[in-house]
Coordinates of C-alpha atoms in Angstrom, one line a residue:
X8 CA -16.2 4.4 -6.6
X9 CA -14.2 4.0 -3.7
X10 CA -15.6 1.3 -1.1
X11 CA -13.4 1.2 2.5
X12 CA -11.8 -2.1 2.7
X13 CA -9.6 -1.8 5.8
X14 CA -7.5 0.1 8.3
X15 CA -4.3 0.0 8.2
X16 CA -2.6 -0.5 11.5
X17 CA 1.2 0.4 12.2
X18 CA 2.9 -2.1 15.0
X19 CA 6.4 -3.4 16.1
X20 CA 5.3 -6.9 16.5
X21 CA 2.2 -8.4 14.7
X22 CA 1.9 -11.3 16.7
X23 CA 1.7 -9.2 20.2
X24 CA -1.0 -7.0 18.6
X25 CA -3.1 -9.9 17.4
X26 CA -3.2 -10.8 21.1
X27 CA -3.9 -7.6 22.0
X28 CA -6.9 -7.3 19.3
X29 CA -8.3 -10.7 20.5
X30 CA -8.3 -9.8 24.0
X31 CA -10.6 -6.6 22.9
X32 CA -12.6 -7.8 19.9
X33 CA -14.4 -11.0 18.6
X34 CA -12.2 -11.7 15.5
X35 CA -13.6 -14.0 12.8
X36 CA -10.8 -14.3 10.9
X37 CA -6.8 -13.8 10.8
X38 CA -4.9 -14.0 7.4
X39 CA -1.3 -15.8 7.6
X40 CA 1.2 -13.3 8.3
X41 CA 3.2 -12.5 4.9
X42 CA 6.1 -10.8 3.9
X43 CA 5.8 -8.4 1.0
X44 CA 9.3 -7.4 -0.4
X45 CA 7.7 -4.4 -2.5
X46 CA 6.8 -2.8 1.0
X47 CA 9.7 -4.2 3.0
X48 CA 7.2 -5.4 5.5
X49 CA 5.4 -8.1 7.2
X50 CA 1.6 -7.8 7.0
X51 CA -1.5 -9.6 8.7
X52 CA -5.2 -9.2 7.8
X53 CA -7.8 -9.3 10.6
X54 CA -11.6 -9.6 10.2
X55 CA -13.7 -8.4 13.3
X56 CA -16.9 -9.9 14.2
X57 CA -18.9 -6.9 12.3
X58 CA -16.9 -7.3 9.3
X59 CA -14.4 -4.7 9.7
X60 CA -10.6 -5.3 8.5
X61 CA -7.7 -4.3 10.0
X62 CA -4.2 -4.8 8.3
X63 CA -1.4 -5.1 10.5
X64 CA 2.0 -4.1 9.4
X65 CA 5.3 -3.9 10.7
X66 CA 8.8 -3.3 9.5
X67 CA 11.1 0.0 8.8
X68 CA 8.7 2.0 7.0
X69 CA 6.2 2.0 10.1
X70 CA 8.6 1.7 13.0
X71 CA 9.2 5.4 13.2
X72 CA 5.6 6.1 13.5
X73 CA 5.2 3.4 16.0
X74 CA 7.9 4.7 18.3
X75 CA 6.2 8.2 18.3
X76 CA 3.0 6.2 19.5
X77 CA 1.2 6.4 16.1
X78 CA -0.6 3.2 15.3
X79 CA -3.4 4.4 12.9
X80 CA -1.4 4.1 9.7
X81 CA -3.8 4.8 6.4
X82 CA -7.3 4.1 5.1
X83 CA -7.8 1.6 2.1
X84 CA -10.5 1.8 -0.7
X85 CA -11.0 -0.7 -3.1
X86 CA -11.6 0.7 -6.6
X87 CA -12.4 -0.9 -10.1
X88 CA -9.6 1.3 -11.9
X89 CA -6.7 2.2 -10.0
X90 CA -5.0 4.6 -12.4
X91 CA -8.2 6.3 -12.8
X92 CA -8.7 6.6 -9.3
X93 CA -5.0 8.0 -8.8
X94 CA -5.5 10.4 -11.3
X95 CA -8.8 11.9 -9.9
X96 CA -7.2 11.8 -6.7
X97 CA -4.0 13.8 -7.8
X98 CA -6.5 16.0 -9.5
X99 CA -7.9 17.1 -6.3
X100 CA -4.4 17.5 -4.3
X101 CA -3.7 14.0 -3.3
X102 CA 0.1 13.1 -3.5
X103 CA 1.2 9.6 -5.3
X104 CA 3.9 8.3 -2.6
X105 CA 3.6 4.9 -4.1
X106 CA 3.2 3.5 -7.5
X107 CA 1.1 0.7 -8.1
X108 CA 2.9 -2.5 -7.1
X109 CA 1.3 -6.2 -6.8
X110 CA 0.6 -6.6 -3.3
X111 CA 1.1 -10.5 -1.8
X112 CA -1.4 -9.9 1.1
X113 CA -4.2 -9.5 -1.7
X114 CA -3.2 -12.3 -4.1
X115 CA -1.2 -9.9 -6.5
X116 CA -3.8 -7.3 -6.8
X117 CA -2.4 -3.6 -7.3
X118 CA -1.7 -1.2 -4.5
X119 CA -0.9 2.2 -4.8
X120 CA -0.3 4.8 -1.8
X121 CA -1.7 8.5 -1.8
X122 CA -0.9 11.1 1.0
X123 CA -4.1 13.7 1.5
X124 CA -4.4 16.4 4.3
X125 CA -5.9 14.1 6.5
X126 CA -3.3 11.0 6.1
X127 CA -2.7 7.9 4.0
X128 CA -4.7 6.3 1.4
X129 CA -4.2 3.0 0.1
X130 CA -6.0 2.2 -3.1
X131 CA -6.6 -1.6 -3.9
X132 CA -7.4 -2.4 -7.4
X133 CA -10.2 -4.8 -7.4
X134 CA -9.0 -6.4 -10.9

């Protein structure tokens, strides 16, 4: 089972994006801004009043997207078995673009990225 976890938002400056989000939405919680060497990116998790979560991502991987005016980066789903989920999705046509790696923002839980016809999916291991 894949459960929606968060929406990834590409940005050039996390602090500025946090100010913009806070001006429009009631924010319940903001994580520390962390650097993830595996992704070569700065990351921050924002939880909105309704429980929705946004992951803000800045760094070289997303810079080109933002400069083209694209800020929606990925949908993240939490999964019980990341390897099984990768196998299921690739059999259905998704392309694995990033093998499972530990994610500093999620206490070292494994994440993997897959490309689908409708965009990038991040899988987050629940274990």
